[in-house]
């Protein structure tokens, strides 16, 4: 009878025994929570699964920081977040609705965002020296924003503990076994998410980030709930989130006013050194599925200067087409999982052969050239809402690209350039060039995916089987030795873009991937 009463007290959460169930007592390991409750698991143990450890390894491989900094500024907040949310899902149904889905989604978006950022030149428009100096800061800001991007969803979760007390997921770790359900009534505001993030951010890291005020402000703006106002930071995380699958928010996000998040007063860790690890390598190819959305834009068309002397269908050299028909398995990229592997890699030998022939003045015989064969791809998909407007955005982008190259606004063949010359082709780095366009337009409503879709629909770049990305190594020195970054982009005939100035010689910073 005593056992039955004790079980009833557990189920109702009204146990008032002489022993406080919120305090662990030696010798009670055999006690198990009621089936209605889930056990409390330390954050480090939650992160010890094989899948999550694999993601953490990918973070370390793609971070420019030292191992000590990664542990203090990245892994510690991750474990603290895991301990505060336990096995809470990221939604009530669908993807990431299983136990632990919240941490799985947060970690996945963080990894994808970091990998995307490492292949970009940030901030757009800055000098190569400034971009190099700010690179660690951008990677950190993107990681923190991505890790905490889904915190506002916790406002709609109501938690309870086995001892009858309320538990607020994210605000604190539960003391005893817990359970959750959807919150009824009015949910808390977006300030809850900002408060949670401010308590998890490493104080020493936040102080270090203040050396770049604009970057720190963008991070605080994002965490405050005004995500769209954080500019490129929001674009990067949105792209990473979109690549994880359908939106799982489930409930509308309550946006808070764009005020800076408070900086924690107490530092949980010493400020470790920022150097010691070699910069890791990352491909920046961007193959995130596009979710079309209607956007209003002015009607635009090519003018005569843009199309003069350009054939309606640009014929691709057969050897260049054959380079797209082969694939390369990049065994040197430790983090080359299926994360960004939708595009076939280009055969290095074939691409080198093409570029060697063009550079030496012996291109493939043009007598038998045929326009690139159109095979079912994105251009053959049924037109959906918003896709008609995408073409207008693509033309605006192309007009800006051509004008910026000819007036010198965009540098060419420099270490930090988004434009490089490879033989008689213009290599446009993606997604860097699209983000530079968005930055120059100063319009936070612009969507990189729609702009990129519109550009691809112009059909002015070489492509094969619906895939038009080339992949190169960009070195830190012009002798093409030492450290490099993997970059991807589009190949465009130089005559289309260089109509007012002479096309420069080939870039000394790039070489095909080997």
Tab-separated table of C-alpha atoms in Angstrom:
chain	number	residue	atom	x	y	z
A	1	UNK	CA	0.000	0.000	0.000
A	2	UNK	CA	2.847	2.388	0.830
A	3	UNK	CA	4.403	1.762	-2.567
A	4	UNK	CA	1.103	2.521	-4.311
A	5	UNK	CA	0.691	5.778	-2.391
A	6	UNK	CA	4.228	6.778	-3.246
A	7	UNK	CA	3.587	6.110	-6.935
A	8	UNK	CA	0.425	8.191	-6.848
A	9	UNK	CA	2.326	11.066	-5.278
A	10	UNK	CA	4.903	10.892	-8.110
A	11	UNK	CA	2.215	10.877	-10.780
A	12	UNK	CA	0.381	13.852	-9.287
A	13	UNK	CA	3.576	15.735	-8.484
A	14	UNK	CA	2.439	16.312	-4.872
A	15	UNK	CA	5.000	14.241	-3.058
A	16	UNK	CA	5.890	15.778	0.324
A	17	UNK	CA	8.095	13.124	1.832
A	18	UNK	CA	10.784	13.888	4.368
A	19	UNK	CA	13.434	13.712	1.645
A	20	UNK	CA	13.537	16.647	-0.800
A	21	UNK	CA	13.330	15.019	-4.239
A	22	UNK	CA	15.093	18.004	-5.818
A	23	UNK	CA	18.319	17.154	-3.972
A	24	UNK	CA	20.202	14.036	-5.078
A	25	UNK	CA	20.684	11.568	-2.262
A	26	UNK	CA	23.341	8.830	-2.296
A	27	UNK	CA	21.986	5.331	-2.407
A	28	UNK	CA	18.853	6.214	-4.384
A	29	UNK	CA	20.132	5.359	-7.858
A	30	UNK	CA	17.576	2.584	-8.072
A	31	UNK	CA	14.768	5.163	-7.995
A	32	UNK	CA	13.415	5.831	-11.468
A	33	UNK	CA	11.116	8.636	-12.605
A	34	UNK	CA	7.499	7.992	-13.427
A	35	UNK	CA	6.948	6.980	-17.057
A	36	UNK	CA	5.291	10.372	-17.529
A	37	UNK	CA	8.551	12.179	-16.734
A	38	UNK	CA	11.933	12.211	-18.427
A	39	UNK	CA	15.161	11.982	-16.426
A	40	UNK	CA	17.507	14.929	-15.993
A	41	UNK	CA	20.708	14.462	-18.023
A	42	UNK	CA	23.837	16.646	-17.725
A	43	UNK	CA	24.629	18.803	-20.747
A	44	UNK	CA	27.963	17.114	-21.476
A	45	UNK	CA	26.248	13.721	-21.485
A	46	UNK	CA	23.522	14.980	-23.817
A	47	UNK	CA	26.206	16.059	-26.276
A	48	UNK	CA	28.073	12.741	-26.082
A	49	UNK	CA	26.045	10.924	-28.750
A	50	UNK	CA	27.867	9.860	-31.908
A	51	UNK	CA	25.863	12.178	-34.155
A	52	UNK	CA	26.383	15.251	-31.998
A	53	UNK	CA	30.072	14.528	-31.489
A	54	UNK	CA	30.429	14.350	-35.253
A	55	UNK	CA	28.844	17.797	-35.540
A	56	UNK	CA	31.162	19.160	-32.842
A	57	UNK	CA	34.173	17.815	-34.756
A	58	UNK	CA	32.933	19.656	-37.828
A	59	UNK	CA	32.700	22.859	-35.781
A	60	UNK	CA	36.290	22.456	-34.618
A	61	UNK	CA	37.507	21.725	-38.143
A	62	UNK	CA	35.864	24.849	-39.545
A	63	UNK	CA	36.711	27.281	-36.751
A	64	UNK	CA	39.613	29.738	-37.151
A	65	UNK	CA	40.033	29.888	-33.363
A	66	UNK	CA	42.353	27.945	-31.097
A	67	UNK	CA	41.153	24.783	-29.380
A	68	UNK	CA	40.980	26.533	-26.010
A	69	UNK	CA	38.770	29.298	-27.390
A	70	UNK	CA	36.481	26.833	-29.156
A	71	UNK	CA	35.933	24.947	-25.909
A	72	UNK	CA	35.279	28.106	-23.884
A	73	UNK	CA	33.231	30.122	-26.360
A	74	UNK	CA	31.494	27.470	-28.454
A	75	UNK	CA	31.276	24.104	-26.711
A	76	UNK	CA	30.560	25.369	-23.177
A	77	UNK	CA	27.522	27.466	-24.246
A	78	UNK	CA	26.320	24.515	-26.318
A	79	UNK	CA	26.467	22.154	-23.329
A	80	UNK	CA	24.814	24.741	-21.081
A	81	UNK	CA	22.003	25.170	-23.597
A	82	UNK	CA	21.578	21.392	-23.822
A	83	UNK	CA	21.331	21.118	-20.021
A	84	UNK	CA	18.691	23.857	-19.918
A	85	UNK	CA	16.485	22.377	-22.638
A	86	UNK	CA	17.217	18.662	-22.022
A	87	UNK	CA	15.393	16.486	-24.592
A	88	UNK	CA	12.844	19.131	-25.575
A	89	UNK	CA	11.835	18.832	-29.255
A	90	UNK	CA	12.059	21.699	-31.736
A	91	UNK	CA	8.380	21.421	-32.703
A	92	UNK	CA	5.310	19.373	-31.855
A	93	UNK	CA	5.074	17.464	-35.122
A	94	UNK	CA	7.154	16.814	-38.210
A	95	UNK	CA	10.918	17.116	-38.525
A	96	UNK	CA	12.830	17.590	-35.261
A	97	UNK	CA	9.724	16.742	-33.189
A	98	UNK	CA	11.421	13.751	-31.578
A	99	UNK	CA	13.054	13.995	-28.115
A	100	UNK	CA	16.211	16.077	-28.396
A	101	UNK	CA	15.067	17.751	-31.596
A	102	UNK	CA	15.711	21.257	-30.250
A	103	UNK	CA	19.430	20.650	-29.721
A	104	UNK	CA	19.712	18.682	-32.960
A	105	UNK	CA	18.230	21.566	-34.959
A	106	UNK	CA	20.234	24.255	-33.148
A	107	UNK	CA	23.497	22.372	-33.646
A	108	UNK	CA	22.772	21.518	-37.281
A	109	UNK	CA	22.014	25.139	-38.186
A	110	UNK	CA	25.113	26.311	-36.300
A	111	UNK	CA	27.377	23.900	-38.201
A	112	UNK	CA	25.915	24.795	-41.583
A	113	UNK	CA	26.135	28.524	-40.857
A	114	UNK	CA	29.786	28.297	-39.812
A	115	UNK	CA	30.687	26.281	-42.910
A	116	UNK	CA	28.922	28.808	-45.129
A	117	UNK	CA	30.607	31.776	-43.444
A	118	UNK	CA	34.117	30.357	-43.754
A	119	UNK	CA	33.869	30.564	-47.536
A	120	UNK	CA	32.729	34.199	-47.611
A	121	UNK	CA	34.539	37.535	-47.551
A	122	UNK	CA	32.936	39.530	-44.740
A	123	UNK	CA	31.974	42.260	-44.348
A	124	UNK	CA	31.160	42.911	-48.020
A	125	UNK	CA	32.972	45.879	-49.494
A	126	UNK	CA	35.713	46.009	-46.848
A	127	UNK	CA	39.382	45.840	-47.743
A	128	UNK	CA	41.026	42.409	-47.782
A	129	UNK	CA	43.006	43.396	-44.689
A	130	UNK	CA	39.843	44.335	-42.777
A	131	UNK	CA	38.082	41.157	-43.899
A	132	UNK	CA	41.007	39.039	-42.746
A	133	UNK	CA	41.062	40.787	-39.374
A	134	UNK	CA	37.313	40.415	-38.823
A	135	UNK	CA	37.048	36.800	-40.017
A	136	UNK	CA	37.182	35.237	-36.505
A	137	UNK	CA	34.613	37.743	-35.251
A	138	UNK	CA	32.186	36.975	-38.059
A	139	UNK	CA	32.484	33.237	-37.536
A	140	UNK	CA	31.812	33.656	-33.794
A	141	UNK	CA	28.855	35.990	-34.304
A	142	UNK	CA	27.318	33.664	-36.883
A	143	UNK	CA	27.816	30.640	-34.611
A	144	UNK	CA	26.172	32.277	-31.597
A	145	UNK	CA	23.268	33.655	-33.612
A	146	UNK	CA	22.700	30.283	-35.297
A	147	UNK	CA	22.949	28.321	-32.046
A	148	UNK	CA	20.318	30.542	-30.413
A	149	UNK	CA	18.136	31.120	-33.486
A	150	UNK	CA	15.254	28.911	-32.251
A	151	UNK	CA	15.083	30.083	-28.624
A	152	UNK	CA	11.893	32.076	-29.168
A	153	UNK	CA	10.016	28.809	-29.777
A	154	UNK	CA	10.560	27.845	-26.131
A	155	UNK	CA	8.115	30.583	-25.096
A	156	UNK	CA	5.328	28.266	-26.262
A	157	UNK	CA	6.509	25.320	-24.129
A	158	UNK	CA	5.154	24.694	-20.633
A	159	UNK	CA	7.296	22.504	-18.395
A	160	UNK	CA	6.663	20.790	-15.100
A	161	UNK	CA	8.845	18.812	-12.709
A	162	UNK	CA	8.121	15.693	-10.738
A	163	UNK	CA	8.109	17.637	-7.470
A	164	UNK	CA	5.184	19.746	-8.677
A	165	UNK	CA	7.178	22.847	-9.512
A	166	UNK	CA	7.140	24.697	-12.819
A	167	UNK	CA	10.083	24.366	-15.185
A	168	UNK	CA	10.867	26.969	-17.839
A	169	UNK	CA	12.916	25.290	-20.593
A	170	UNK	CA	15.900	27.397	-21.556
A	171	UNK	CA	15.815	29.617	-18.477
A	172	UNK	CA	17.193	26.956	-16.148
A	173	UNK	CA	17.964	23.258	-15.957
A	174	UNK	CA	15.330	21.086	-14.260
A	175	UNK	CA	16.262	19.856	-10.793
A	176	UNK	CA	14.247	16.627	-10.983
A	177	UNK	CA	12.571	14.566	-13.744
A	178	UNK	CA	10.424	16.706	-16.017
A	179	UNK	CA	7.763	16.761	-18.685
A	180	UNK	CA	6.420	19.362	-21.130
A	181	UNK	CA	3.319	20.284	-23.093
A	182	UNK	CA	2.242	23.127	-25.392
A	183	UNK	CA	1.607	26.310	-23.460
A	184	UNK	CA	-1.995	27.451	-23.318
A	185	UNK	CA	-2.913	31.112	-23.298
A	186	UNK	CA	-0.572	33.987	-24.005
A	187	UNK	CA	3.055	32.978	-24.529
A	188	UNK	CA	5.973	34.978	-23.206
A	189	UNK	CA	7.463	37.629	-25.453
A	190	UNK	CA	10.611	37.385	-27.527
A	191	UNK	CA	12.525	38.977	-24.670
A	192	UNK	CA	12.700	35.522	-23.056
A	193	UNK	CA	14.897	34.328	-25.919
A	194	UNK	CA	17.104	37.407	-25.614
A	195	UNK	CA	17.493	36.839	-21.871
A	196	UNK	CA	18.387	33.155	-22.354
A	197	UNK	CA	20.973	34.008	-25.001
A	198	UNK	CA	22.533	36.770	-22.890
A	199	UNK	CA	23.049	34.313	-20.044
A	200	UNK	CA	24.608	31.689	-22.293
A	201	UNK	CA	26.932	33.965	-24.265
A	202	UNK	CA	30.493	33.854	-22.888
A	203	UNK	CA	31.168	37.251	-21.328
A	204	UNK	CA	34.801	37.275	-22.428
A	205	UNK	CA	33.724	36.531	-26.002
A	206	UNK	CA	31.146	39.324	-25.987
A	207	UNK	CA	33.740	41.811	-24.749
A	208	UNK	CA	36.181	40.646	-27.429
A	209	UNK	CA	33.519	41.142	-30.116
A	210	UNK	CA	33.142	44.809	-29.130
A	211	UNK	CA	36.265	45.664	-31.144
A	212	UNK	CA	33.917	45.515	-34.151
A	213	UNK	CA	30.895	47.567	-33.005
A	214	UNK	CA	28.843	47.039	-36.169
A	215	UNK	CA	29.264	43.270	-35.933
A	216	UNK	CA	28.370	43.216	-32.235
A	217	UNK	CA	25.306	45.349	-32.945
A	218	UNK	CA	24.195	42.966	-35.701
A	219	UNK	CA	24.472	40.022	-33.299
A	220	UNK	CA	22.501	41.771	-30.552
A	221	UNK	CA	19.867	42.894	-33.045
A	222	UNK	CA	19.420	39.313	-34.230
A	223	UNK	CA	19.185	37.908	-30.711
A	224	UNK	CA	16.689	40.595	-29.685
A	225	UNK	CA	14.187	39.170	-32.161
A	226	UNK	CA	14.538	41.744	-34.950
A	227	UNK	CA	16.296	39.184	-37.127
A	228	UNK	CA	15.564	40.743	-40.518
A	229	UNK	CA	17.235	43.965	-39.375
A	230	UNK	CA	20.553	42.207	-38.735
A	231	UNK	CA	21.338	42.161	-42.467
A	232	UNK	CA	23.764	39.566	-43.773
A	233	UNK	CA	23.793	37.752	-40.425
A	234	UNK	CA	20.114	36.956	-40.904
A	235	UNK	CA	20.645	35.954	-44.545
A	236	UNK	CA	23.389	33.466	-43.677
A	237	UNK	CA	21.397	31.783	-40.915
A	238	UNK	CA	18.218	31.734	-43.005
A	239	UNK	CA	20.101	29.971	-45.802
A	240	UNK	CA	21.529	27.433	-43.363
A	241	UNK	CA	18.126	26.901	-41.757
A	242	UNK	CA	16.414	26.442	-45.123
A	243	UNK	CA	18.862	23.668	-46.010
A	244	UNK	CA	17.755	21.691	-42.933
A	245	UNK	CA	14.227	21.142	-44.226
A	246	UNK	CA	10.781	22.717	-43.773
A	247	UNK	CA	10.240	25.415	-41.181
A	248	UNK	CA	9.466	23.892	-37.785
A	249	UNK	CA	8.592	27.018	-35.858
A	250	UNK	CA	5.010	25.886	-35.425
A	251	UNK	CA	4.007	29.187	-33.864
A	252	UNK	CA	4.505	32.752	-35.043
A	253	UNK	CA	7.615	34.399	-33.722
A	254	UNK	CA	7.006	37.397	-31.465
A	255	UNK	CA	9.489	40.040	-32.511
A	256	UNK	CA	11.025	42.237	-29.867
A	257	UNK	CA	12.193	45.809	-30.420
A	258	UNK	CA	15.753	46.004	-31.797
A	259	UNK	CA	17.555	46.765	-28.552
A	260	UNK	CA	20.982	45.391	-27.646
A	261	UNK	CA	21.056	42.287	-25.487
A	262	UNK	CA	22.581	42.862	-22.033
A	263	UNK	CA	26.187	41.808	-21.650
A	264	UNK	CA	26.661	39.344	-18.758
A	265	UNK	CA	28.502	40.948	-15.862
A	266	UNK	CA	30.175	37.793	-14.612
A	267	UNK	CA	32.740	36.068	-16.763
A	268	UNK	CA	32.482	32.306	-16.618
A	269	UNK	CA	35.840	31.752	-18.318
A	270	UNK	CA	39.155	33.466	-18.721
A	271	UNK	CA	39.805	35.089	-22.074
A	272	UNK	CA	41.930	32.452	-23.818
A	273	UNK	CA	44.371	33.112	-26.610
A	274	UNK	CA	42.916	33.567	-30.076
A	275	UNK	CA	45.655	31.911	-32.085
A	276	UNK	CA	47.274	28.544	-32.175
A	277	UNK	CA	45.211	26.546	-34.639
A	278	UNK	CA	45.671	26.677	-38.382
A	279	UNK	CA	42.780	28.021	-40.353
A	280	UNK	CA	40.585	25.162	-41.536
A	281	UNK	CA	39.359	24.817	-45.082
A	282	UNK	CA	35.824	25.052	-46.308
A	283	UNK	CA	33.927	25.012	-49.559
A	284	UNK	CA	31.479	27.843	-49.967
A	285	UNK	CA	29.280	26.351	-52.630
A	286	UNK	CA	25.699	27.301	-52.094
A	287	UNK	CA	23.071	24.777	-53.139
A	288	UNK	CA	20.310	25.560	-50.707
A	289	UNK	CA	16.791	24.877	-52.016
A	290	UNK	CA	14.918	28.040	-52.875
A	291	UNK	CA	11.507	28.671	-51.350
A	292	UNK	CA	9.894	31.100	-53.824
A	293	UNK	CA	8.039	34.044	-52.315
A	294	UNK	CA	6.366	36.956	-54.084
A	295	UNK	CA	8.468	40.110	-54.028
A	296	UNK	CA	7.517	43.360	-55.690
A	297	UNK	CA	10.134	44.852	-57.981
A	298	UNK	CA	10.312	47.243	-60.905
A	299	UNK	CA	10.146	45.830	-64.412
A	300	UNK	CA	13.631	45.763	-65.897
A	301	UNK	CA	15.075	44.662	-69.215
A	302	UNK	CA	18.501	44.438	-70.786
A	303	UNK	CA	19.706	47.485	-72.603
A	304	UNK	CA	21.638	47.393	-75.866
A	305	UNK	CA	25.020	47.720	-74.154
A	306	UNK	CA	24.365	44.606	-72.104
A	307	UNK	CA	23.438	42.370	-74.993
A	308	UNK	CA	25.496	43.815	-77.841
A	309	UNK	CA	27.597	41.184	-79.535
A	310	UNK	CA	26.317	38.375	-77.308
A	311	UNK	CA	24.633	35.435	-79.050
A	312	UNK	CA	21.201	34.408	-77.842
A	313	UNK	CA	22.532	31.112	-76.557
A	314	UNK	CA	26.140	31.161	-75.415
A	315	UNK	CA	27.847	28.041	-76.791
A	316	UNK	CA	30.022	26.219	-74.312
A	317	UNK	CA	33.281	24.634	-75.462
A	318	UNK	CA	32.845	20.845	-75.691
A	319	UNK	CA	35.814	20.305	-73.409
A	320	UNK	CA	34.248	22.605	-70.847
A	321	UNK	CA	30.986	20.706	-71.068
A	322	UNK	CA	32.832	17.441	-70.587
A	323	UNK	CA	34.387	18.846	-67.448
A	324	UNK	CA	30.912	19.238	-66.033
A	325	UNK	CA	30.026	15.704	-67.022
A	326	UNK	CA	32.617	14.181	-64.702
A	327	UNK	CA	32.818	14.213	-60.939
A	328	UNK	CA	35.560	14.558	-58.403
A	329	UNK	CA	35.572	12.980	-54.997
A	330	UNK	CA	37.280	15.427	-52.664
A	331	UNK	CA	38.935	13.178	-50.116
A	332	UNK	CA	40.900	16.028	-48.600
A	333	UNK	CA	37.888	17.826	-47.139
A	334	UNK	CA	37.404	16.354	-43.689
A	335	UNK	CA	34.011	17.972	-43.293
A	336	UNK	CA	32.743	17.167	-46.778
A	337	UNK	CA	29.701	15.275	-45.590
A	338	UNK	CA	26.418	15.359	-47.484
A	339	UNK	CA	25.916	18.820	-45.986
A	340	UNK	CA	26.741	20.628	-49.217
A	341	UNK	CA	27.181	17.712	-51.574
A	342	UNK	CA	24.259	18.153	-53.913
A	343	UNK	CA	26.503	19.419	-56.751
A	344	UNK	CA	28.833	17.081	-58.623
A	345	UNK	CA	32.496	18.014	-58.138
A	346	UNK	CA	34.424	19.006	-61.259
A	347	UNK	CA	37.157	16.730	-62.490
A	348	UNK	CA	40.364	18.609	-61.764
A	349	UNK	CA	42.244	17.038	-64.659
A	350	UNK	CA	39.510	17.923	-67.151
A	351	UNK	CA	39.213	21.498	-65.920
A	352	UNK	CA	42.972	21.989	-65.998
A	353	UNK	CA	43.003	20.694	-69.561
A	354	UNK	CA	40.352	23.199	-70.602
A	355	UNK	CA	42.088	26.148	-68.972
A	356	UNK	CA	45.490	25.109	-70.330
A	357	UNK	CA	44.120	24.994	-73.861
A	358	UNK	CA	42.449	28.386	-73.575
A	359	UNK	CA	45.484	29.997	-71.926
A	360	UNK	CA	47.864	28.618	-74.560
A	361	UNK	CA	45.671	29.921	-77.375
A	362	UNK	CA	44.500	26.469	-78.478
A	363	UNK	CA	40.887	26.275	-77.396
A	364	UNK	CA	38.684	23.421	-78.448
A	365	UNK	CA	37.619	23.516	-82.066
A	366	UNK	CA	34.778	25.987	-82.223
A	367	UNK	CA	33.479	24.814	-85.605
A	368	UNK	CA	31.435	22.101	-84.020
A	369	UNK	CA	30.333	23.997	-80.987
A	370	UNK	CA	26.737	23.532	-79.968
A	371	UNK	CA	24.769	25.390	-77.334
A	372	UNK	CA	24.797	23.723	-73.945
A	373	UNK	CA	22.238	20.943	-73.945
A	374	UNK	CA	19.185	21.764	-71.865
A	375	UNK	CA	18.350	18.957	-69.495
A	376	UNK	CA	15.619	18.919	-66.880
A	377	UNK	CA	16.709	21.161	-64.056
A	378	UNK	CA	15.525	24.149	-62.130
A	379	UNK	CA	14.616	26.001	-65.323
A	380	UNK	CA	12.191	23.202	-66.309
A	381	UNK	CA	10.266	23.234	-63.048
A	382	UNK	CA	6.699	24.552	-63.123
A	383	UNK	CA	6.561	28.293	-62.569
A	384	UNK	CA	5.364	29.050	-59.055
A	385	UNK	CA	4.374	32.258	-57.315
A	386	UNK	CA	7.331	34.627	-57.121
A	387	UNK	CA	9.424	32.975	-59.851
A	388	UNK	CA	8.374	35.535	-62.479
A	389	UNK	CA	9.717	38.308	-60.242
A	390	UNK	CA	12.963	36.393	-59.712
A	391	UNK	CA	14.016	37.156	-63.280
A	392	UNK	CA	13.698	40.877	-62.578
A	393	UNK	CA	15.937	40.566	-59.536
A	394	UNK	CA	18.439	38.596	-61.611
A	395	UNK	CA	18.613	41.345	-64.228
A	396	UNK	CA	19.076	44.005	-61.553
A	397	UNK	CA	21.893	41.976	-60.044
A	398	UNK	CA	23.563	41.457	-63.414
A	399	UNK	CA	23.297	45.166	-64.228
A	400	UNK	CA	24.906	46.031	-60.891
A	401	UNK	CA	27.627	43.423	-61.452
A	402	UNK	CA	28.541	44.750	-64.886
A	403	UNK	CA	28.477	48.385	-63.798
A	404	UNK	CA	30.526	47.703	-60.655
A	405	UNK	CA	33.200	45.861	-62.639
A	406	UNK	CA	33.503	48.572	-65.270
A	407	UNK	CA	33.585	51.508	-62.838
A	408	UNK	CA	35.997	49.774	-60.467
A	409	UNK	CA	33.606	49.448	-57.517
A	410	UNK	CA	34.221	45.701	-57.538
A	411	UNK	CA	37.885	44.754	-57.520
A	412	UNK	CA	39.129	42.040	-59.860
A	413	UNK	CA	41.917	39.495	-59.334
A	414	UNK	CA	42.741	40.611	-55.792
A	415	UNK	CA	42.951	38.296	-52.782
A	416	UNK	CA	39.663	39.572	-51.365
A	417	UNK	CA	37.887	39.980	-54.702
A	418	UNK	CA	34.638	38.261	-55.562
A	419	UNK	CA	35.570	38.473	-59.260
A	420	UNK	CA	38.522	36.621	-60.802
A	421	UNK	CA	39.591	35.976	-64.378
A	422	UNK	CA	40.307	32.397	-65.434
A	423	UNK	CA	41.597	32.352	-69.017
A	424	UNK	CA	38.850	34.033	-71.074
A	425	UNK	CA	36.155	33.544	-68.454
A	426	UNK	CA	34.972	35.631	-65.507
A	427	UNK	CA	34.683	33.588	-62.316
A	428	UNK	CA	31.983	35.094	-60.047
A	429	UNK	CA	32.264	33.751	-56.491
A	430	UNK	CA	28.991	32.595	-54.953
A	431	UNK	CA	27.380	33.421	-52.587
A	432	UNK	CA	29.822	36.259	-51.832
A	433	UNK	CA	28.835	38.323	-54.874
A	434	UNK	CA	25.108	38.084	-54.084
A	435	UNK	CA	25.681	39.250	-50.515
A	436	UNK	CA	27.763	42.176	-51.774
A	437	UNK	CA	24.868	43.166	-54.010
A	438	UNK	CA	22.440	43.011	-51.078
A	439	UNK	CA	24.816	45.094	-48.977
A	440	UNK	CA	25.179	47.696	-51.730
A	441	UNK	CA	21.404	47.847	-52.222
A	442	UNK	CA	20.941	48.440	-48.475
A	443	UNK	CA	17.571	46.680	-48.552
A	444	UNK	CA	17.068	44.093	-45.754
A	445	UNK	CA	14.046	42.662	-47.581
A	446	UNK	CA	16.137	41.370	-50.490
A	447	UNK	CA	16.349	37.583	-50.583
A	448	UNK	CA	19.636	36.075	-51.721
A	449	UNK	CA	17.995	32.868	-52.944
A	450	UNK	CA	15.549	34.727	-55.197
A	451	UNK	CA	18.319	36.922	-56.601
A	452	UNK	CA	20.466	33.870	-57.306
A	453	UNK	CA	17.552	32.047	-58.944
A	454	UNK	CA	16.879	35.071	-61.143
A	455	UNK	CA	20.532	35.279	-62.181
A	456	UNK	CA	20.642	31.586	-63.097
A	457	UNK	CA	17.508	31.993	-65.206
A	458	UNK	CA	19.339	34.557	-67.372
A	459	UNK	CA	21.365	31.628	-68.796
A	460	UNK	CA	24.516	33.674	-69.328
A	461	UNK	CA	26.769	31.271	-67.405
A	462	UNK	CA	27.991	27.850	-68.429
A	463	UNK	CA	26.046	24.966	-66.967
A	464	UNK	CA	25.450	21.287	-67.489
A	465	UNK	CA	22.556	19.152	-66.283
A	466	UNK	CA	21.171	22.090	-64.382
A	467	UNK	CA	24.371	22.585	-62.389
A	468	UNK	CA	26.574	25.564	-63.113
A	469	UNK	CA	29.079	25.857	-60.271
A	470	UNK	CA	32.847	25.613	-60.700
A	471	UNK	CA	35.039	24.902	-57.666
A	472	UNK	CA	38.501	26.364	-57.016
A	473	UNK	CA	41.116	26.850	-54.328
A	474	UNK	CA	41.818	30.481	-53.442
A	475	UNK	CA	45.236	30.866	-51.839
A	476	UNK	CA	46.422	33.455	-49.335
A	477	UNK	CA	49.500	34.204	-51.453
A	478	UNK	CA	49.731	34.808	-55.225
A	479	UNK	CA	52.219	31.974	-55.679
A	480	UNK	CA	49.362	29.518	-55.006
A	481	UNK	CA	51.148	27.846	-52.130
A	482	UNK	CA	50.267	27.365	-48.488
A	483	UNK	CA	46.829	27.835	-46.996
A	484	UNK	CA	43.737	28.246	-49.141
A	485	UNK	CA	39.959	28.479	-49.010
A	486	UNK	CA	37.616	26.470	-51.190
A	487	UNK	CA	35.369	28.717	-53.262
A	488	UNK	CA	32.634	28.076	-55.795
A	489	UNK	CA	31.066	30.280	-58.426
A	490	UNK	CA	29.831	30.830	-61.961
A	491	UNK	CA	31.805	30.996	-65.220
A	492	UNK	CA	30.693	33.847	-67.524
A	493	UNK	CA	32.245	34.793	-70.899
A	494	UNK	CA	34.407	37.862	-70.347
A	495	UNK	CA	32.922	39.753	-73.307
A	496	UNK	CA	29.566	40.000	-71.542
A	497	UNK	CA	30.931	41.807	-68.491
A	498	UNK	CA	34.013	43.637	-69.822
A	499	UNK	CA	32.432	45.838	-72.482
A	500	UNK	CA	33.940	49.168	-71.401
A	501	UNK	CA	37.350	48.158	-70.047
A	502	UNK	CA	39.936	45.607	-71.101
A	503	UNK	CA	39.645	42.193	-69.506
A	504	UNK	CA	42.593	41.599	-67.122
A	505	UNK	CA	44.946	38.650	-67.244
A	506	UNK	CA	44.175	35.440	-65.362
A	507	UNK	CA	44.101	35.605	-61.582
A	508	UNK	CA	47.186	34.493	-59.669
A	509	UNK	CA	45.164	33.582	-56.569
A	510	UNK	CA	43.072	30.681	-57.878
A	511	UNK	CA	43.791	27.171	-59.014
A	512	UNK	CA	41.502	24.207	-59.715
A	513	UNK	CA	40.777	21.914	-56.804
A	514	UNK	CA	43.111	18.953	-56.598
